[in-house]
XYZ file of C-alpha atoms in Angstrom:
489
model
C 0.000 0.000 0.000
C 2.885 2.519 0.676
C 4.634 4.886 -0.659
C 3.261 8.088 -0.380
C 5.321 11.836 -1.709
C 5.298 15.647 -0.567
C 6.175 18.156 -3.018
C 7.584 21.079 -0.862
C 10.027 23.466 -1.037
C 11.305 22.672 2.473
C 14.404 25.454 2.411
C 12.632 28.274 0.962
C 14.535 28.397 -2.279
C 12.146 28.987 -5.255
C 12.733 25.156 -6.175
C 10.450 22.194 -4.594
C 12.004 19.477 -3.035
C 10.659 15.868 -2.459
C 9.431 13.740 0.147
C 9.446 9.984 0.112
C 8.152 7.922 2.925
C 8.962 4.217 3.174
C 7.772 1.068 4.621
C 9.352 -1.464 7.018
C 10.018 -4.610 7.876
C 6.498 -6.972 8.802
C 5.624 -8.003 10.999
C 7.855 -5.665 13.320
C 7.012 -2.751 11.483
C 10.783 -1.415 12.214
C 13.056 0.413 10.284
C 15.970 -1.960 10.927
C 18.088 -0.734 8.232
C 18.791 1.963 6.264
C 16.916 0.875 2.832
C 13.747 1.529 5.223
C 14.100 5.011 5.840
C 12.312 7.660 4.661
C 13.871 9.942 1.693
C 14.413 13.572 1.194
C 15.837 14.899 -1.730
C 17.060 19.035 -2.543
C 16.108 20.190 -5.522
C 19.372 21.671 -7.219
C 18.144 22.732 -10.010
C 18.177 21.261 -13.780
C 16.663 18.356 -12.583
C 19.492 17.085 -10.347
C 18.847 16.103 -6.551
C 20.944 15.666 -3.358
C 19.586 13.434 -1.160
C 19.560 15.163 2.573
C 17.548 12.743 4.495
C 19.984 12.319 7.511
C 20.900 16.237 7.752
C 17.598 17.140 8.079
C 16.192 14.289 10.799
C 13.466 12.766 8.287
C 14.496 9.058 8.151
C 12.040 8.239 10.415
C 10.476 5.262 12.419
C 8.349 2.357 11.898
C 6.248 1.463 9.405
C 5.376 5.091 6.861
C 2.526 5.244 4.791
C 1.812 8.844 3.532
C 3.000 12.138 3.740
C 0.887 15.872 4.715
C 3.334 18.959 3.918
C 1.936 22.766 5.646
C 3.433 25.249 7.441
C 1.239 24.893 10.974
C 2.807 27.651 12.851
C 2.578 30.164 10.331
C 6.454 30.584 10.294
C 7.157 30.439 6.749
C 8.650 27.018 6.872
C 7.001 24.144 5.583
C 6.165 21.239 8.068
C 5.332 17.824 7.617
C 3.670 14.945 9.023
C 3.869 11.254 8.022
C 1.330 8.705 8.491
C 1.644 4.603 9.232
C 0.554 1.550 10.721
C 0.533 2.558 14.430
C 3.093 5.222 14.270
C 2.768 9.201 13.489
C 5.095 11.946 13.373
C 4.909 15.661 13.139
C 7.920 17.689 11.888
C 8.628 21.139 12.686
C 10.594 22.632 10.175
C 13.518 24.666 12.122
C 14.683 26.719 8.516
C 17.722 25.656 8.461
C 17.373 22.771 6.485
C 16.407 20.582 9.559
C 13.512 19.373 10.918
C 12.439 18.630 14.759
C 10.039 15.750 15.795
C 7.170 17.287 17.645
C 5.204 14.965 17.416
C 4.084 14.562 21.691
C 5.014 18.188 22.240
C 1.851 19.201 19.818
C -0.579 16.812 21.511
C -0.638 14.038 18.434
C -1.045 10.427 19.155
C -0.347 7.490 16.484
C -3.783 5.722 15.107
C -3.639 1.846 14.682
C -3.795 2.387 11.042
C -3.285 5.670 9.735
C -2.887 6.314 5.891
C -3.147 9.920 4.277
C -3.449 12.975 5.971
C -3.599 16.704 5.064
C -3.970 20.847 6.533
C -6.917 22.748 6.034
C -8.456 25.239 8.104
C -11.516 24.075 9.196
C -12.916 26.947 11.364
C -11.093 29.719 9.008
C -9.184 31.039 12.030
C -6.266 31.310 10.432
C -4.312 28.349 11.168
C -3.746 24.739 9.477
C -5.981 22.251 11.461
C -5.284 18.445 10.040
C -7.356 15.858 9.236
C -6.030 12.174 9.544
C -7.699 9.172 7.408
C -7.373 5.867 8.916
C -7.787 2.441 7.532
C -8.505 -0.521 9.581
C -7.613 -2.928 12.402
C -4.396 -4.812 11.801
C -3.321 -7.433 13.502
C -0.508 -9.755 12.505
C -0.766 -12.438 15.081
C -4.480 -12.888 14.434
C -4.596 -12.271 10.317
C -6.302 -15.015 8.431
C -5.530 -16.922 5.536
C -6.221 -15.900 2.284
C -6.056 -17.476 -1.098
C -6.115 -20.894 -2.142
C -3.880 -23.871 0.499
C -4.394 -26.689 -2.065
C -2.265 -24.968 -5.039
C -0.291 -23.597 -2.720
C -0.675 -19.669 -2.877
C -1.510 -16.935 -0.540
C -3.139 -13.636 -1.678
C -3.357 -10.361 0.487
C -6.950 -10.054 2.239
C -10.315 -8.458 1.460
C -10.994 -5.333 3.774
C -14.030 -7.518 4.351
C -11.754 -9.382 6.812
C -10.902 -6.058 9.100
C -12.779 -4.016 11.311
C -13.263 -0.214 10.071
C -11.709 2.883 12.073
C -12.798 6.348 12.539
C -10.804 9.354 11.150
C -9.153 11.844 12.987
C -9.647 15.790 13.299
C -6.946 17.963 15.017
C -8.148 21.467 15.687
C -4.799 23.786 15.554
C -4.312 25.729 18.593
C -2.486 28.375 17.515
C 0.667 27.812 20.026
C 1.947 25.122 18.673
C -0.279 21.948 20.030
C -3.782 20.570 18.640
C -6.490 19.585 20.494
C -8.433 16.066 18.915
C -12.197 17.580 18.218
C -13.175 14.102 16.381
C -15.872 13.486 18.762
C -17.015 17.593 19.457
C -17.015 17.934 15.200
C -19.021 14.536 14.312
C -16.201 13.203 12.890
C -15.517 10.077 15.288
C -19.066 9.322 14.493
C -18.674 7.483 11.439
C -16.899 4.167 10.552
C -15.037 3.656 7.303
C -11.660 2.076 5.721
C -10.307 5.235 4.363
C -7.949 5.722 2.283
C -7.891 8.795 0.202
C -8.541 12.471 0.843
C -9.581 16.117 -0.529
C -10.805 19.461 0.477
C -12.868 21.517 -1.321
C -15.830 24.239 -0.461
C -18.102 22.084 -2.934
C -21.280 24.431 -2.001
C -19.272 27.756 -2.083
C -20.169 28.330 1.520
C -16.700 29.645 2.600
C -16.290 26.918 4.742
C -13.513 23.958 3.309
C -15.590 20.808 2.804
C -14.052 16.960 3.443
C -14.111 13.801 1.224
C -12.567 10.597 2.063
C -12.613 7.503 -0.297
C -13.421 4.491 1.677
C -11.802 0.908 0.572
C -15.001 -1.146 0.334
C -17.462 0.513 2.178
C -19.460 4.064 1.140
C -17.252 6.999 0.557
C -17.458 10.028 3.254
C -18.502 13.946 1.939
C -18.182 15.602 5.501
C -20.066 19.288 5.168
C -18.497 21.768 7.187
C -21.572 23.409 9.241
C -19.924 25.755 10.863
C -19.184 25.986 15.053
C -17.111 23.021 14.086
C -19.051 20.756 13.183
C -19.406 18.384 10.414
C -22.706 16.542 9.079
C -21.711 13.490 6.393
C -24.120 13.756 3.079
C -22.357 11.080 1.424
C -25.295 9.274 0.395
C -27.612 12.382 0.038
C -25.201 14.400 -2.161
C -24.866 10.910 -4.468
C -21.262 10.444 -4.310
C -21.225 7.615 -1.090
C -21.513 5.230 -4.454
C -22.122 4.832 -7.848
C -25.238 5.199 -9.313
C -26.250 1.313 -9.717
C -25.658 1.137 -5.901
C -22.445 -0.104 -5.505
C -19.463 0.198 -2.948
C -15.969 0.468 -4.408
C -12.715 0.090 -3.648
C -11.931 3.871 -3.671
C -8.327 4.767 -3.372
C -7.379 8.108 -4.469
C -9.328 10.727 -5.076
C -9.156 14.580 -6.667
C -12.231 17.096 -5.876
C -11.570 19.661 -8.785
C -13.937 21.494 -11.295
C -13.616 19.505 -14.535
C -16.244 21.165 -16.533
C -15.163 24.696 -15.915
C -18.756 25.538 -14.583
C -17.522 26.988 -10.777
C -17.647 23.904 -9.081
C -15.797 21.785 -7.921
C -16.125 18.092 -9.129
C -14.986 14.107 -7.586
C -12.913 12.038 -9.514
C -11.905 8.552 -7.624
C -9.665 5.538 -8.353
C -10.434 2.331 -7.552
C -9.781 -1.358 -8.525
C -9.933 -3.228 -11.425
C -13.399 -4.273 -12.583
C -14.581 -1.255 -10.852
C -13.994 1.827 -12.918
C -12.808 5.191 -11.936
C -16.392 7.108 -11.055
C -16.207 10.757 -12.136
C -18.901 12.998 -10.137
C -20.618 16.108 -11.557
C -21.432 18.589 -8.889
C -24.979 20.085 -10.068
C -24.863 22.546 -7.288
C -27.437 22.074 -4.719
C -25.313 20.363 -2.843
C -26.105 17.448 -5.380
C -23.601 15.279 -7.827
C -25.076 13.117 -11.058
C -22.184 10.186 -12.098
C -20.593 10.879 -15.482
C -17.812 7.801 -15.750
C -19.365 6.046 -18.191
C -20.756 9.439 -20.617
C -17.184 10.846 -20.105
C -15.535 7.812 -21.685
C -13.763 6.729 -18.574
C -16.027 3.773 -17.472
C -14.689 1.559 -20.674
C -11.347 3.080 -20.237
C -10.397 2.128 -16.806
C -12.338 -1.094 -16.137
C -9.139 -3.276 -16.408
C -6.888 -1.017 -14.166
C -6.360 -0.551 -10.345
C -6.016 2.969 -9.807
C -3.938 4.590 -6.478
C -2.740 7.964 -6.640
C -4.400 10.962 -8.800
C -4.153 14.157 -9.827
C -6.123 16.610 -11.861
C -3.729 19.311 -13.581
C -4.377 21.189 -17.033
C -1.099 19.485 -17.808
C -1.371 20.340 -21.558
C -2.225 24.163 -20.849
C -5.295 24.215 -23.100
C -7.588 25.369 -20.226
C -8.995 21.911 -19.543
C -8.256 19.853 -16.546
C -6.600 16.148 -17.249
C -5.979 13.433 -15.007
C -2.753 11.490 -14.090
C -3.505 8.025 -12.197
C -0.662 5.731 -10.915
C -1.887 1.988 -11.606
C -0.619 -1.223 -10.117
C -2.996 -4.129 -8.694
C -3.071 -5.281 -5.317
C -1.736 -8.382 -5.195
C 1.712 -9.570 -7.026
C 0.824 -12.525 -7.758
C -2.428 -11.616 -9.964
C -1.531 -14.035 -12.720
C -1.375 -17.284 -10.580
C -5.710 -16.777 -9.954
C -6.887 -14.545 -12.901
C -6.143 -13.158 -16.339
C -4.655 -10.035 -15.197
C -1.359 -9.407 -14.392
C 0.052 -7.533 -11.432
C 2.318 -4.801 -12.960
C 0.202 -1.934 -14.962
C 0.983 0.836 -16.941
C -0.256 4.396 -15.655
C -2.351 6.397 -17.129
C -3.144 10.378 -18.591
C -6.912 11.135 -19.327
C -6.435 14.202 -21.951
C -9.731 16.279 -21.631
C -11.059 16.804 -24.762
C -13.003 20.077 -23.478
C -16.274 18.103 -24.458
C -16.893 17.014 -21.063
C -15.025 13.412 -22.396
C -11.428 11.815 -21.866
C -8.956 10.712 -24.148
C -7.016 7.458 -22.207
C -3.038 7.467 -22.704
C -1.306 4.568 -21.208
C 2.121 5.557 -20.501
C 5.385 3.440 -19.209
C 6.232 0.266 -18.224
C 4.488 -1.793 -16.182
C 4.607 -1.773 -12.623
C 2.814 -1.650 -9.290
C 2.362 2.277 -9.214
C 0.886 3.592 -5.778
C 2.233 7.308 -4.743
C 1.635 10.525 -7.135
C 3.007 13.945 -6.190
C 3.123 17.131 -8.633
C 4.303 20.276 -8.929
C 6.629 22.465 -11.550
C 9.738 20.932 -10.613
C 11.747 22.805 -13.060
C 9.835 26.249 -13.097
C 8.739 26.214 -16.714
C 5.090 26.476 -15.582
C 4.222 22.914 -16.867
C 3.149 20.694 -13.685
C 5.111 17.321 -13.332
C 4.942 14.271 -11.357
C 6.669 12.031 -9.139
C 5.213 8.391 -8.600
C 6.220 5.460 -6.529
C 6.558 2.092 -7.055
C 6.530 -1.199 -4.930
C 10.013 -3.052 -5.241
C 11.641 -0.498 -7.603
C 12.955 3.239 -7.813
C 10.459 6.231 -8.370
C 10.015 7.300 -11.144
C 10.268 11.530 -12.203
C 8.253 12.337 -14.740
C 9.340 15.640 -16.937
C 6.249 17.342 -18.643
C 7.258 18.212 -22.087
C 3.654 18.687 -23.827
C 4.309 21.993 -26.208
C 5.468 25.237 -24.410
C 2.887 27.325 -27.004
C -0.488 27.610 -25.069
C -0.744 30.507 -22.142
C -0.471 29.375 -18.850
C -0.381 32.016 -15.000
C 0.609 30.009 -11.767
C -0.627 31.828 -9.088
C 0.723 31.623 -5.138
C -0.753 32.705 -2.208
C 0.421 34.629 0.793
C -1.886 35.116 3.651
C -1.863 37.923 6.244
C -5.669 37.252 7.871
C -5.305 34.026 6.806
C -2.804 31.116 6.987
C 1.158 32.043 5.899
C -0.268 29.588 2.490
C -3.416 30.746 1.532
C -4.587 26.985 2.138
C -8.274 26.763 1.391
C -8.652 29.942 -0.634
C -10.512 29.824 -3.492
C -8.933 31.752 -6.833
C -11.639 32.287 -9.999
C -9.258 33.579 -13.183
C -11.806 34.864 -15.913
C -10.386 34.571 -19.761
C -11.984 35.570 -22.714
C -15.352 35.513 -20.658
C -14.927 31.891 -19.216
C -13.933 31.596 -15.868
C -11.641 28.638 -14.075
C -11.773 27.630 -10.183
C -9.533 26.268 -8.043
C -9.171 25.749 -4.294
C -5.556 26.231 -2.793
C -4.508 23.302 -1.421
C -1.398 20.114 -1.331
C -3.995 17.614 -0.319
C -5.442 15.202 -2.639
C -5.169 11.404 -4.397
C -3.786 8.885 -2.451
C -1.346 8.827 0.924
C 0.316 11.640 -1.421
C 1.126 16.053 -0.747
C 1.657 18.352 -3.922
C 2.862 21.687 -4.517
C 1.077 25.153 -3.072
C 0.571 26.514 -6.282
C -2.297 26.872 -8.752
C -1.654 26.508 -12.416
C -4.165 28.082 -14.416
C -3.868 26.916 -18.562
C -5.371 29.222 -21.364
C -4.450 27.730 -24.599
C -4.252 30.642 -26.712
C -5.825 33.020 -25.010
C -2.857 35.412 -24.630
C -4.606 37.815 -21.950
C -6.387 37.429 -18.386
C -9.192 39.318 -17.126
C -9.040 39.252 -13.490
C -8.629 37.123 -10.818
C -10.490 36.764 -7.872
C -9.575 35.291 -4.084
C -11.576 34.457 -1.487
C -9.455 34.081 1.306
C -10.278 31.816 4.208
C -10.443 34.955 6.295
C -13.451 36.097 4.354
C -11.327 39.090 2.472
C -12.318 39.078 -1.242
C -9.536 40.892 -3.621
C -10.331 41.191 -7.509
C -6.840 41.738 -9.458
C -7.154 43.409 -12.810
C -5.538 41.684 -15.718
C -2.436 40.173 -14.343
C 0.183 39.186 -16.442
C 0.517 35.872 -18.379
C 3.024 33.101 -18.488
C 4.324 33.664 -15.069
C 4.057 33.100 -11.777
C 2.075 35.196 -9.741
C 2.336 35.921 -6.093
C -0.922 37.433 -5.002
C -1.005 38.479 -0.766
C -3.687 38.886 1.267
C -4.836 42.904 1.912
């Protein structure tokens, strides 16, 4: 199930830097020698890395699972916490170059089975709160048997077998520690196997929204009410399953708008036989299925899908879709007419409201997908795990000619990142909407930046941000094919 990846620029130097966390030995779940640590690698520039791990304190313990990159003091240094099976650790990033484990100083306490994990601010008080997803009850000394004992095989268990967990919600204090409001919020109150996580105002409320795709059993939408509390509409909203009533196994997912219509839209990976289930949001607080009219029912029916992300990574003002695919088990041949190692996958939006499928590199078990504009050329690339085998860093080369503005937040009212503010850019009278945040897909943090394509539109309205503080700033046609820094009044 591992690895997961942060994209961060941990030192502050204009370039982001990578995150990798690793597994461990079972059934100890202990990092007994160095090929278990966790990775960090600088980014030097021209696509070269130095790999810094040990100088900055981030091999880690036990068993790591996913990765959540924000700066939760507000000190202009990037932080990071990494998930795993009974073990958790939050790292304070000192600036210089170094992290501390703060872990019990901030109030945190390790899950049985915690997966991904990511900062938004709940309560819009300025300050990252986190929100942990856990899986399920492990226990090696009781787990079961599963596969066949007359051929002679074993195969990894259905979550059928394990009891489900609630997730976690830490509120942020403000001084450094975080007080566990999963029971106060309505949080605690709701059983699931989760396993992949986004945030996203879906009913333009001001108030950041939760999804978590659950392995097996109904996905959760968690509606922010307000006064901290939550109400789950999973089922009400239509997006607990898909539409002929079935539970998948959801793994990643990405709550972007796809259609360019204002709001934001689900896209979730599961397993093979399943399909990938895109989600329409009608507004309303209602969502109407669209895998199978978009063209990705038939396309991903033989793939197991992990990570995703949703960039405009051909910068014609559509949103595509990166997945990471790999099945479960590795031993998929022995029982079925699959095989174990896939290739991933780009869905090229066709601006029709349907995907074009592109299978892409060899075959492998894929699981972690990170992105962000690793080399400053404004395209968005990727960084993807893979079980038993090096990552794998993915250079976007699509054609430098269409318009493209990346825009960065700073907040003043708000959080140092702008986390959770949402930034409309209007072009030639159509208008694009993203929510700032690193959270989304599968165990997996990206980049805090928004990348904005415009084909060849060569000129920008105005953009407009909606800060989590409730400040609204408009700014006048901004340049194009840039970067943009935009700070909070």
């Amino acid at each position: 199930m591992p690895g997961g990846i942060a994209i961060f620029d941990f030192d502050n130097d204009g370039r982001p830097d990578i995150f990798f966390a690793n597994g461990a030995l079972q059934p100890s779940l202990v990092k007994s020698a160095p090929q278990w640590s966790n990775q960090l690698y600088r980014n030097l520039g021209n696509w070269k890395f130095a790999n810094v791990t040990t100088a900055a304190g981030l091999s880690g313990t036990g068993y790591s699972m996913g990765a959540a990159a924000g700066d939760f003091d507000n000190d202009g240094f990037t932080d990071l916490l990494v998930t795993g099976v009974r073990t958790l650790a939050l790292y304070r990033n000192r600036g210089d170059g170094a992290f501390t484990d703060v872990t019990t100083l901030a109030g945190l306490r390790a899950t049985e089975w915690s997966v991904s994990a990511g900062w938004f601010d709940f309560d819009n008080d300025g300050d990252l709160d986190l929100f942990i997803v856990n899986y399920c009850k492990w226990n090696p000394a009781t787990e079961p048997f599963c596969g066949d004992r007359k051929r002679g095989y074993r195969t990894y268990c259905h979550p059928k077998f394990y009891e489900p967990l609630a997730n976690t919600l830490y509120r942020n204090n403000g001084n450094g520690t975080f007080t566990d409001v999963s029971e106060s919020s309505g949080i605690a109150g709701h059983l699931g196997k989760g396993m992949g996580l986004a945030f996203a105002d879906y009913d333009d409320d001001g108030r950041m929204d939760v999804f978590v795709a659950n392995d097996t059993t109904r996905n959760f939408l968690f509606r922010n009410e307000g006064s901290g509390r939550f109400r789950e509409v999973g089922l009400a909203a239509g997006v607990a399953m898909t539409d002929d009533g079935l539970t998948l196994s959801s793994m990643g997912v990405e709550w972007r708008d796809f259609d360019r219509d204002g709001k934001p839209d689900v896209f979730i990976t599961a397993l093979a036989n399943e399909t990938f289930p895109l989600f329409r949001n009608l507004g309303g607080g209602l969502f109407q299925e669209v895998t199978y009219r978009s063209g990705l029912g038939a396309a991903t029916l033989q793939y197991s899908g992990w990570s995703t992300g949703a960039y405009d990574f051909d910068r014609d003002g559509w949103r595509d879709v990166l997945v990471a695919n790999g099945d479960v088990q590795d031993n998929t041949e022995i029982y079925s007419s699959r095989a174990s190692k896939q290739r991933n996958l780009v869905f090229q939006a066709r601006g029709n409201g349907t995907f074009a499928a592109l299978p892409f590199g060899e075959p492998a078990q894929y699981r972690g997908a990170a992105f962000g504009d690793l080399d400053g050329d404004g395209r968005v690339d990727a960084v993807i795990t893979r079980l038993n085998g090096p990552a794998v860093l993915l250079k976007n080369v699509s054609a430098p000619s269409n318009h493209w503005l990346g825009v960065r937040l700073r907040g003043r009212k708000s959080n140092h990142d702008g986390i959770g503010a949402a930034v409309r850019l209007t072009a030639a009278g159509r208008t694009q909407l993203d929510h700032m945040t690193t959270t989304g897909g599968y165990l997996c943090s990206s980049e805090k930046a928004l990348w904005f394509g415009l084909g060849a539109t060569a000129a920008v309205e105005r953009i407009e941000v909606a800060w989590p503080s409730g400040v609204r700033q408009t700014i006048e046609k901004p340049g194009i094919d840039r970067y943009l820094l935009i700070e909070e009044p």
